[in-house]
Coordinates of C-alpha atoms in Angstrom, one line a residue:
X242 CA 25.6 21.9 -2.1
X243 CA 21.9 22.8 -1.7
X244 CA 19.8 19.8 -2.6
X245 CA 16.1 19.7 -3.1
X246 CA 14.1 16.5 -2.8
X247 CA 11.1 16.5 -4.9
X248 CA 8.8 14.0 -3.2
X249 CA 5.8 13.8 -5.6
X250 CA 2.7 11.7 -6.4
X251 CA 2.9 10.3 -9.9
X252 CA 0.3 8.4 -12.0
X253 CA 1.8 5.6 -13.9
X254 CA 2.0 6.5 -17.6
X255 CA 0.5 10.1 -17.1
X256 CA 3.6 11.6 -18.8
X257 CA 2.3 15.2 -19.3
X258 CA 0.6 15.4 -15.9
X259 CA 3.7 14.0 -14.1
X260 CA 6.0 16.5 -16.0
X261 CA 3.8 19.3 -14.9
X262 CA 4.5 18.3 -11.3
X263 CA 8.1 18.0 -11.9
X264 CA 8.3 21.4 -13.7
X265 CA 6.8 23.0 -10.8
X266 CA 9.1 21.5 -8.2
X267 CA 12.1 22.5 -10.4
X268 CA 10.9 26.1 -10.7
X269 CA 10.6 26.3 -6.9
X270 CA 13.9 24.7 -6.2
X271 CA 15.5 27.2 -8.6
X272 CA 13.8 30.1 -7.0
X273 CA 15.2 28.9 -3.7
X274 CA 18.8 28.8 -4.9
X275 CA 19.1 24.9 -5.2
X276 CA 22.1 23.2 -6.9
X277 CA 20.4 19.8 -7.4
X278 CA 16.9 18.5 -7.6
X279 CA 16.4 14.9 -6.7
X280 CA 13.4 13.1 -8.2
X281 CA 12.4 9.5 -7.3
X282 CA 12.7 6.0 -8.8
X283 CA 11.3 5.7 -12.3
X284 CA 9.8 9.2 -12.1
X285 CA 9.5 9.4 -15.9
X286 CA 6.9 6.7 -15.8
X287 CA 5.6 6.4 -12.3
X288 CA 6.1 3.3 -10.1
X289 CA 5.3 0.4 -10.5
X290 CA 4.7 0.3 -14.3
X291 CA 4.4 -3.5 -14.3
X292 CA 4.2 -5.1 -17.8
X293 CA 3.7 -1.7 -19.5
X294 CA 7.4 -2.2 -19.7
X295 CA 7.0 -4.8 -22.4
X296 CA 5.6 -2.1 -24.6
X297 CA 8.2 -0.6 -26.9
X298 CA 6.1 2.6 -27.2
X299 CA 5.9 3.0 -23.5
X300 CA 9.6 2.8 -23.1
X301 CA 10.1 5.2 -26.0
X302 CA 7.7 7.7 -24.6
X303 CA 9.8 7.4 -21.2
X304 CA 13.1 8.1 -22.9
X305 CA 11.5 11.2 -24.5
X306 CA 10.3 12.2 -21.0
X307 CA 13.8 11.9 -19.8
X308 CA 14.7 14.4 -22.4
X309 CA 11.9 16.7 -21.3
X310 CA 13.0 16.6 -17.6
X311 CA 16.7 17.0 -18.6
X312 CA 15.6 20.3 -20.5
X313 CA 14.6 21.6 -17.1
X314 CA 18.2 21.6 -15.9
X315 CA 20.8 24.3 -16.7
X316 CA 24.5 24.8 -15.9
X317 CA 23.6 26.0 -12.3
X318 CA 20.8 23.6 -11.5
X319 CA 21.3 19.7 -11.9
X320 CA 18.7 17.0 -11.9
X321 CA 18.8 13.5 -10.7
X322 CA 15.8 11.5 -12.1
X323 CA 14.8 7.8 -12.3
X324 CA 13.9 6.4 -15.6
X325 CA 13.9 3.2 -17.8
X326 CA 17.0 2.8 -20.0
X327 CA 17.6 0.3 -22.8
X328 CA 20.2 -2.4 -22.5
X329 CA 22.1 -2.2 -25.9
X330 CA 24.6 -5.0 -24.9
X331 CA 22.7 -7.7 -26.6
X332 CA 23.0 -9.8 -23.4
X333 CA 20.4 -10.2 -20.5
X334 CA 17.1 -8.4 -20.1
X335 CA 16.6 -5.5 -22.5
X336 CA 15.9 -2.7 -19.9
X337 CA 17.6 -1.0 -16.8
X338 CA 16.0 0.7 -13.8
X339 CA 18.3 3.7 -14.1
X340 CA 19.0 7.1 -12.7
X341 CA 20.3 10.0 -14.8
X342 CA 22.2 13.1 -13.8
X343 CA 21.0 16.0 -16.1
X344 CA 23.1 19.2 -16.4
X345 CA 22.9 21.9 -18.9
X346 CA 19.6 20.6 -20.5
X347 CA 20.7 17.1 -21.2
X348 CA 21.6 13.8 -19.4
X349 CA 25.4 13.7 -18.6
X350 CA 25.7 10.6 -16.4
X351 CA 23.8 7.4 -15.9
X352 CA 23.6 4.6 -13.2
X353 CA 21.7 1.3 -13.5
X354 CA 20.1 -0.2 -10.4
X355 CA 22.2 -3.1 -9.2
X356 CA 19.9 -5.1 -6.9
X357 CA 16.6 -6.2 -8.3
X358 CA 14.0 -7.3 -5.8
X359 CA 11.8 -10.3 -6.6
X360 CA 10.0 -10.8 -3.3
X361 CA 6.6 -9.8 -1.9
X362 CA 5.1 -7.2 -4.3
X363 CA 8.3 -6.8 -6.4
X364 CA 9.1 -8.5 -9.7
X365 CA 11.9 -6.4 -11.2
X366 CA 14.0 -9.2 -12.4
X367 CA 11.1 -9.8 -14.8
X368 CA 12.0 -6.8 -16.8
X369 CA 15.4 -5.4 -15.7
X370 CA 19.1 -6.4 -16.1
X371 CA 21.1 -5.6 -13.0
X372 CA 23.7 -2.9 -13.3
X373 CA 27.3 -3.4 -13.3
X374 CA 30.0 -1.9 -10.9
X375 CA 28.5 0.9 -8.9
X376 CA 30.1 4.2 -9.9
X377 CA 29.8 7.9 -8.7
X378 CA 28.5 10.8 -10.8
X379 CA 30.5 14.0 -11.0
X380 CA 28.6 17.2 -10.5
X381 CA 30.2 20.7 -9.7
X382 CA 33.3 18.9 -8.6
X383 CA 31.5 16.6 -6.1
X384 CA 31.2 13.0 -6.5
X385 CA 27.7 11.9 -6.0
X386 CA 27.0 8.2 -5.1
X387 CA 23.6 7.7 -6.7
X388 CA 21.8 4.4 -6.1
X389 CA 18.2 3.2 -6.7
X390 CA 15.8 2.0 -4.0
X391 CA 16.8 -1.8 -3.3
X392 CA 20.5 -0.9 -3.6
X393 CA 20.3 0.4 -0.2
X394 CA 18.6 -2.8 1.3
X395 CA 21.8 -4.9 1.2
X396 CA 22.8 -4.5 4.7
X397 CA 22.9 -7.8 6.6
X398 CA 22.2 -5.9 9.9
X399 CA 18.6 -5.6 8.6
X400 CA 17.5 -9.1 9.5
X401 CA 20.8 -11.0 10.1
X402 CA 21.4 -11.9 6.6
X403 CA 21.7 -10.1 3.3
X404 CA 19.9 -11.8 0.3
X405 CA 22.5 -10.1 -2.0
X406 CA 26.1 -10.9 -2.8
X407 CA 27.2 -7.1 -3.2
X408 CA 26.6 -3.7 -1.6
X409 CA 26.3 -1.0 -4.2
X410 CA 26.3 1.7 -1.7
X411 CA 29.5 0.5 0.0
X412 CA 31.0 0.1 -3.6
X413 CA 30.3 3.8 -4.2
X414 CA 31.8 4.9 -0.9
X415 CA 34.9 2.9 -1.7
X416 CA 35.0 4.6 -5.1
X417 CA 35.1 8.0 -3.6
X418 CA 31.5 9.2 -3.4
X419 CA 31.2 12.3 -1.3
X420 CA 27.5 12.5 -1.0
X421 CA 25.2 9.5 -1.0
X422 CA 21.8 9.6 -2.9
X423 CA 19.2 6.9 -3.0
X424 CA 16.2 7.5 -5.2
X425 CA 13.3 5.1 -4.2
X426 CA 9.8 4.0 -4.7
X427 CA 9.4 2.0 -1.5
X428 CA 5.9 0.8 -0.7
X429 CA 4.5 1.5 2.7
X430 CA 3.8 -1.1 5.3
X431 CA 3.3 -0.6 9.0
X432 CA 6.7 0.2 10.7
X433 CA 8.7 0.3 7.4
X434 CA 9.5 4.1 7.7
X435 CA 11.6 3.3 10.8
X436 CA 13.4 0.4 9.0
X437 CA 14.4 2.7 6.1
X438 CA 15.5 5.5 8.5
X439 CA 17.9 3.0 10.2
X440 CA 19.3 1.6 7.1
X441 CA 20.1 5.2 5.9
X442 CA 21.5 6.2 9.3
X443 CA 23.8 3.3 9.4
X444 CA 25.2 3.9 5.9
X445 CA 25.7 7.6 6.8
X446 CA 27.4 6.9 10.1
X447 CA 29.6 4.2 8.9
X448 CA 30.6 6.0 5.8
X449 CA 30.9 9.4 7.5
X450 CA 28.9 11.0 4.5
X451 CA 25.7 12.9 4.2
X452 CA 23.0 10.4 2.8
X453 CA 19.9 12.0 0.8
X454 CA 17.0 9.5 0.6
X455 CA 14.2 10.4 -1.7
X456 CA 11.0 8.3 -1.8
X457 CA 7.9 8.5 -3.9
X458 CA 4.5 9.3 -2.3
X459 CA 0.9 8.3 -3.6
X460 CA -1.2 5.3 -4.1
X461 CA -0.9 3.2 -7.3
X462 CA -3.4 0.2 -7.3
X463 CA -2.9 -1.7 -4.1
X464 CA 0.3 0.0 -3.1
X465 CA 0.7 3.1 -1.1
X466 CA 3.9 5.0 -1.1
X467 CA 4.4 7.1 2.1
X468 CA 7.2 9.4 1.0
X469 CA 8.8 10.1 4.4
X470 CA 12.1 11.3 2.5
X471 CA 15.0 12.1 4.8
X472 CA 18.4 13.6 4.9
X473 CA 20.9 12.1 7.4
X474 CA 24.2 13.7 8.4
X475 CA 27.5 11.8 8.9
X476 CA 26.9 11.2 12.5
X477 CA 23.7 9.2 11.6
X478 CA 21.3 12.1 12.7
X479 CA 18.3 12.9 10.7
X480 CA 18.5 16.6 9.7
X481 CA 15.7 16.6 7.2
X482 CA 12.4 14.7 7.2
X483 CA 9.6 15.0 4.7
X484 CA 5.9 14.6 5.0
X485 CA 4.4 11.2 5.2
X486 CA 1.6 10.3 2.9
X487 CA 1.7 13.8 1.2
X488 CA 3.7 15.6 -1.4
X489 CA 6.7 17.7 -0.3
X490 CA 9.7 19.7 -1.6
X491 CA 12.6 19.6 0.9
X492 CA 15.7 21.8 0.5
X493 CA 18.9 21.4 2.6
X494 CA 22.3 23.0 2.2
X495 CA 24.9 20.3 2.7
X496 CA 28.3 21.6 4.2
X497 CA 30.9 18.9 3.0
X498 CA 33.5 20.5 5.2
X499 CA 31.4 19.7 8.3
X500 CA 31.2 16.3 10.0
X501 CA 27.7 17.1 11.1
X502 CA 24.6 19.0 9.9
X503 CA 22.4 21.7 11.2
X504 CA 18.7 20.7 11.7
X505 CA 16.6 21.6 8.8
X506 CA 12.9 20.9 8.1
X507 CA 11.6 18.0 10.3
X508 CA 7.9 17.5 9.3
X509 CA 5.5 15.8 11.6
X510 CA 4.7 12.3 10.8
X511 CA 2.5 9.6 12.2
X512 CA 3.3 8.7 15.8
X513 CA 1.4 5.4 16.3
X514 CA 0.4 2.3 14.3
X515 CA -3.3 3.4 14.1
X516 CA -2.3 6.9 12.8
X517 CA -0.1 5.4 10.2
X518 CA -2.7 3.0 9.1
X519 CA -5.5 5.5 8.7
X520 CA -3.3 7.9 6.9
X521 CA -2.2 5.1 4.5
X522 CA -5.8 4.1 3.9
X523 CA -7.0 7.6 3.2
X524 CA -4.1 8.2 0.6
X525 CA -4.6 4.8 -0.9
X526 CA -8.5 5.3 -1.4
X527 CA -8.1 9.0 -2.5
X528 CA -5.5 8.2 -5.1
X529 CA -7.3 5.1 -6.4
X530 CA -10.5 7.1 -7.0
X531 CA -8.9 10.1 -8.4
X532 CA -6.5 8.1 -10.7
X533 CA -9.3 5.9 -12.0
X534 CA -11.7 8.7 -12.7
X535 CA -14.1 8.4 -9.8
X536 CA -15.2 11.4 -7.7
X537 CA -17.7 9.7 -5.6
X538 CA -18.0 6.4 -3.8
X539 CA -20.9 4.1 -2.4
X540 CA -20.8 1.4 0.2
X541 CA -23.2 -0.7 2.3
X542 CA -23.6 0.3 6.0
X543 CA -24.5 -2.7 8.1
X544 CA -24.2 -0.9 11.4
X545 CA -21.1 -3.0 12.1
X546 CA -17.5 -1.8 12.7
X547 CA -16.0 -2.6 9.4
X548 CA -18.4 -0.7 7.3
X549 CA -18.2 2.1 9.9
X550 CA -14.3 2.2 9.5
X551 CA -14.6 2.1 5.8
X552 CA -17.1 5.0 5.7
X553 CA -15.0 7.1 8.0
X554 CA -11.9 6.6 5.8
X555 CA -13.8 7.5 2.7
X556 CA -15.3 10.6 4.4
X557 CA -11.8 11.7 5.4
X558 CA -10.1 10.9 2.2
X559 CA -12.8 12.3 -0.3
X560 CA -15.1 14.6 1.8
X561 CA -18.4 13.6 3.5
X562 CA -20.4 14.9 0.4
X563 CA -18.7 12.4 -1.9
X564 CA -19.9 9.3 0.2
X565 CA -23.1 7.5 0.0
X566 CA -23.9 4.9 2.6
X567 CA -26.7 2.4 2.0
X568 CA -28.6 0.3 4.8
X569 CA -30.3 -2.8 3.3
X570 CA -32.1 -4.4 6.3
X571 CA -33.9 -7.8 6.1
X572 CA -35.8 -9.8 8.7
X573 CA -32.5 -10.7 10.5
X574 CA -31.2 -7.0 10.9
X575 CA -31.6 -5.8 14.6
X576 CA -33.1 -2.6 15.2
X577 CA -29.8 -1.5 16.6
X578 CA -28.1 -2.0 13.3
X579 CA -30.2 0.6 11.6
X580 CA -29.9 3.0 14.4
X581 CA -26.1 2.5 14.8
X582 CA -25.8 3.2 11.0
X583 CA -27.8 6.3 11.3
X584 CA -25.7 7.5 14.2
X585 CA -22.7 6.9 12.1
X586 CA -24.0 8.9 9.3
X587 CA -24.8 11.8 11.5
X588 CA -21.2 11.8 13.0
X589 CA -19.6 11.6 9.6
X590 CA -22.1 13.9 7.6
X591 CA -22.3 11.5 4.7
X592 CA -25.3 11.0 2.4
X593 CA -27.5 7.9 3.4
X594 CA -30.2 5.7 2.0
X595 CA -32.2 2.8 3.4
X596 CA -33.2 0.4 0.8
X597 CA -35.1 -2.8 2.4
X598 CA -34.4 -6.0 0.7
X599 CA -36.5 -8.4 2.5
X600 CA -39.2 -8.6 -0.2
X601 CA -36.5 -9.3 -2.8
X602 CA -35.0 -12.0 -0.6
X603 CA -38.5 -13.5 -0.1
X604 CA -38.9 -13.7 -4.0
X605 CA -35.6 -15.7 -4.1
X606 CA -36.8 -18.1 -1.5
X607 CA -40.2 -18.4 -3.3
X608 CA -38.6 -18.9 -6.6
X609 CA -36.2 -21.6 -5.3
X610 CA -38.7 -23.3 -3.1
X611 CA -39.6 -26.1 -5.5
X612 CA -35.9 -26.9 -6.0
X613 CA -35.0 -26.6 -2.3
X614 CA -38.3 -28.4 -1.1
X615 CA -37.4 -30.8 2.0
X616 CA -34.0 -29.2 2.5
X617 CA -33.1 -27.3 5.7
X618 CA -32.0 -23.6 5.4
X619 CA -28.2 -23.2 5.7
X620 CA -25.5 -20.8 4.3
X621 CA -27.1 -20.8 0.9
X622 CA -29.9 -18.6 2.2
X623 CA -27.4 -16.4 4.1
X624 CA -25.4 -15.8 0.9
X625 CA -28.5 -15.0 -1.0
X626 CA -29.0 -11.8 1.2
X627 CA -25.3 -10.9 0.6
X628 CA -25.6 -11.2 -3.1
X629 CA -28.9 -9.2 -3.2
X630 CA -27.1 -6.4 -1.3
X631 CA -24.3 -6.6 -3.9
X632 CA -26.8 -6.3 -6.7
X633 CA -28.4 -3.1 -5.1
X634 CA -25.1 -1.6 -4.5
X635 CA -23.8 -2.3 -8.1
X636 CA -26.9 -0.8 -9.5
X637 CA -26.3 2.4 -7.5
X638 CA -22.7 2.4 -8.7
X639 CA -23.6 2.0 -12.3
X640 CA -26.5 4.5 -12.2
X641 CA -24.6 7.3 -10.5
X642 CA -21.1 6.5 -11.5
X643 CA -19.9 5.8 -7.9
X644 CA -17.0 3.5 -7.1
X645 CA -18.2 0.7 -4.9
X646 CA -16.2 0.1 -1.7
X647 CA -16.2 -3.3 -0.1
X648 CA -15.9 -3.5 3.6
X649 CA -14.4 -6.8 4.5
X650 CA -11.3 -6.9 6.8
X651 CA -8.2 -9.1 6.5
X652 CA -9.3 -11.6 9.2
X653 CA -12.4 -12.4 7.2
X654 CA -10.7 -12.5 3.9
X655 CA -8.1 -14.9 5.5
X656 CA -10.7 -17.4 6.5
X657 CA -13.2 -17.0 3.8
X658 CA -15.8 -15.5 6.2
X659 CA -17.3 -13.5 3.1
X660 CA -19.6 -14.1 0.2
X661 CA -18.4 -14.4 -3.4
X662 CA -20.4 -12.1 -5.6
X663 CA -21.8 -10.7 -2.4
X664 CA -20.0 -8.5 0.1
X665 CA -16.7 -9.3 -1.7
X666 CA -17.7 -7.7 -4.9
X667 CA -16.7 -4.1 -5.6
X668 CA -14.1 -1.8 -7.0
X669 CA -11.8 -1.4 -3.9
X670 CA -11.5 -3.3 -0.7
X671 CA -10.3 -0.5 1.5
X672 CA -9.6 -2.5 4.7
X673 CA -8.9 -5.8 3.4
X674 CA -5.3 -5.8 4.8
X675 CA -6.5 -4.5 8.2
X676 CA -7.0 -7.3 10.8
X677 CA -10.0 -7.1 12.9
X678 CA -8.3 -6.3 16.0
X679 CA -6.5 -3.4 14.3
X680 CA -10.0 -2.2 12.9
X681 CA -11.1 -1.8 16.6
X682 CA -7.8 0.1 17.5
X683 CA -8.0 2.4 14.5
X684 CA -11.8 3.1 15.4
X685 CA -10.8 3.9 19.1
X686 CA -7.9 6.2 17.6
X687 CA -10.4 8.1 15.5
X688 CA -12.6 8.6 18.5
X689 CA -9.8 10.4 20.5
X690 CA -10.7 13.9 19.2
X691 CA -14.5 13.4 18.9
X692 CA -16.9 10.5 18.5
X693 CA -16.5 9.5 14.9
X694 CA -17.5 5.9 15.4
X695 CA -20.5 5.4 17.6
X696 CA -19.5 3.7 20.8
X697 CA -22.3 1.0 20.5
X698 CA -20.7 -0.1 17.1
X699 CA -17.4 -0.6 19.0
X700 CA -19.0 -2.3 21.9
X701 CA -21.4 -4.7 20.3
X702 CA -20.3 -8.4 19.4
X703 CA -19.7 -8.5 15.5
X704 CA -22.2 -10.2 13.4
X705 CA -23.2 -10.7 9.8
X706 CA -26.8 -10.7 10.7
X707 CA -27.8 -13.4 8.0
X708 CA -29.7 -15.6 10.3
X709 CA -31.3 -15.2 13.8
X710 CA -29.2 -14.3 16.7
X711 CA -25.9 -14.8 14.5
X712 CA -22.4 -13.8 16.0
X713 CA -19.1 -14.2 14.2
X714 CA -17.8 -16.2 17.1
X715 CA -20.5 -18.9 16.3
X716 CA -18.3 -19.9 13.4
X717 CA -14.8 -18.4 14.1
X718 CA -12.5 -18.2 17.2
X719 CA -12.2 -14.9 19.0
X720 CA -10.5 -12.4 16.7
X721 CA -7.6 -11.7 19.1
X722 CA -6.7 -15.5 18.7
X723 CA -7.5 -15.7 15.0
X724 CA -5.5 -12.6 14.2
X725 CA -2.5 -14.0 15.9
X726 CA -2.7 -17.1 13.6
X727 CA -3.2 -15.0 10.5
X728 CA -0.2 -12.9 11.4
X729 CA 2.1 -15.7 12.1
X730 CA 1.1 -18.0 9.2
X731 CA 0.6 -15.4 6.6
X732 CA 3.1 -12.6 7.5
X733 CA 5.7 -14.8 9.0
X734 CA 5.3 -18.1 7.3
X735 CA 5.2 -20.1 10.6
X736 CA 4.1 -23.7 10.6
X737 CA 1.4 -25.2 12.8
X738 CA 3.8 -26.5 15.4
X739 CA 5.5 -23.1 15.5
X740 CA 2.3 -21.3 16.1
X741 CA 1.3 -23.7 18.8
X742 CA 4.8 -23.2 20.4
X743 CA 3.9 -19.5 20.7
X744 CA 1.0 -20.3 23.1
X745 CA -1.9 -20.4 20.7
X746 CA -4.3 -23.4 21.1
X747 CA -3.6 -26.1 18.6
X748 CA -7.4 -26.6 17.8
X749 CA -7.7 -22.8 17.0
X750 CA -4.5 -23.0 15.0
X751 CA -5.6 -26.0 12.9
X752 CA -9.1 -24.5 12.3
X753 CA -7.8 -21.1 11.1
X754 CA -5.0 -22.5 9.0
X755 CA -7.3 -24.9 7.5
X756 CA -9.6 -22.0 6.5
X757 CA -6.9 -19.9 5.1
X758 CA -5.8 -22.7 2.9
X759 CA -9.2 -23.5 1.6
X760 CA -10.1 -19.9 0.9
X761 CA -7.5 -19.1 -1.7
X762 CA -10.1 -19.5 -4.5
X763 CA -12.2 -16.8 -3.0
X764 CA -9.3 -14.4 -2.6
X765 CA -8.5 -14.7 -6.3
X766 CA -11.9 -13.2 -7.1
X767 CA -11.8 -10.4 -4.5
X768 CA -11.5 -6.6 -5.2
X769 CA -8.0 -5.2 -5.1
X770 CA -7.2 -4.0 -1.6
X771 CA -4.8 -1.4 0.0
X772 CA -1.8 -3.1 1.4
X773 CA -0.5 -1.9 4.8
X774 CA 1.0 -5.0 6.3
X775 CA 4.1 -7.0 5.6
X776 CA 2.2 -9.6 3.6
X777 CA -1.1 -8.7 2.0
X778 CA -3.4 -11.1 0.2
X779 CA -3.3 -10.5 -3.6
X780 CA -0.2 -8.9 -5.3
X781 CA 2.3 -10.0 -2.7
X782 CA 1.1 -13.6 -1.8
X783 CA 1.2 -16.1 -4.6
X784 CA -0.3 -19.4 -3.5
X785 CA -1.9 -22.1 -5.7
X786 CA -5.7 -22.9 -5.4
X787 CA -5.2 -26.5 -6.6
X788 CA -2.9 -27.9 -3.9
X789 CA -3.0 -29.9 -0.8
X790 CA -1.2 -28.3 2.2
X791 CA -2.4 -30.7 4.8
X792 CA 0.9 -32.6 5.0
X793 CA 2.7 -29.5 5.9
X794 CA 0.6 -29.0 9.0
X795 CA 1.5 -32.1 11.0

């Protein structure tokens, strides 16, 4: 059976545009002699649709979309596609997350997703009813074990314990499925592609069956989907691998009489954490801008490493001619900051403006002087500068229709080292899930081919430059220590004693954890950011603002 995996970049709710992509994929698959085209999870609507699923008209349109996709099939070419089905039983949730087998221009078989994730960024139990016994779908005399995304994550070997009481893939094997197919919309995080590959390899080797894994690609809001679709043979060997972070059409002829498969297309994929991260950020930014209707972006250039990386990602994702960097020096800006920003601009080839804001800052100080009389300068005056910069950037965004990119990293967002209505304000926080130490690693990675980030930006101590001779480490622990606490506390949910037991100084742990806890109100007002780690602030982390965690930290 010659199977085509259509790894496509959908926009949620863009029914006509999405159908055009699918039509093109089916036409190519048919021309290349395919028997079956496999689309991904909820391909009729794009993933994740969120609470659009509560709209009856949205679900109705999705069902019409299913019919339009089915019409692309015929008696020779079948289609497997993810869609939203209605639950007509009168019990449970009103919808299923489903897959349809389409043959001869119509749906002839259906499968309802059994395992509904409700952790991290997922909330599928909010809308969907789990499916019943996992069954196979018959096509050209072959039983296909079609499952949907989370159905393949029931393996207890993943982390020593399964959170589910059943394994739909094994149920399908026991029911006689001859080829296993999983259609997914599995969001990216660093290292996750290897996890998926290992899951699929174990199922294929244990069952002695070919396993076809089709994953969505593209950016939708905070989430990035990396594609990386694969086919694994019955020995557990990967025989086909799709692009990461790009659309693809993979075609492979499965010989059911063989206990192994000949190698097919094995696309090159990212080979390091840094390469994975920058490709994810590029795709996330490119799709966020494109799908929200922006062609160009604007950002502040401080001469620091965070704005430098953000500008570099933007130039790679959109093209240098679409990026405007703006320097806004004050009395506290060093000469090197402006010259470093200019060197970055020359390396990237982006547009650049210098708009001094010291006179605007002074007008604030003069206007507030009667109210602040007798009071020492403090963080108030620092924040005024950050908010003036935001005002300038938002004016440029409004006037020229550019998407404003914020430049703060995960470490700063964690501890609240950022200004509300200042450097936190904007349309997209490109590196808000990138720890400071990884920011440096990515910049060094970008410089391996040629100098992208000026070396002086990498070498100099980080500073907000909002008061004389200011350095980040005046207020914070060194970033290598701070990031260890953020990773352990936020991503692994470790307690203060557990973090101390890992060799981190207790004073550092208590300081950083206290700052993380107290900064939740700020993060609620931050721009959406691109998720690349196991636990990002925002969509996947739901902590209360009004709470007292101090008792937990003893």
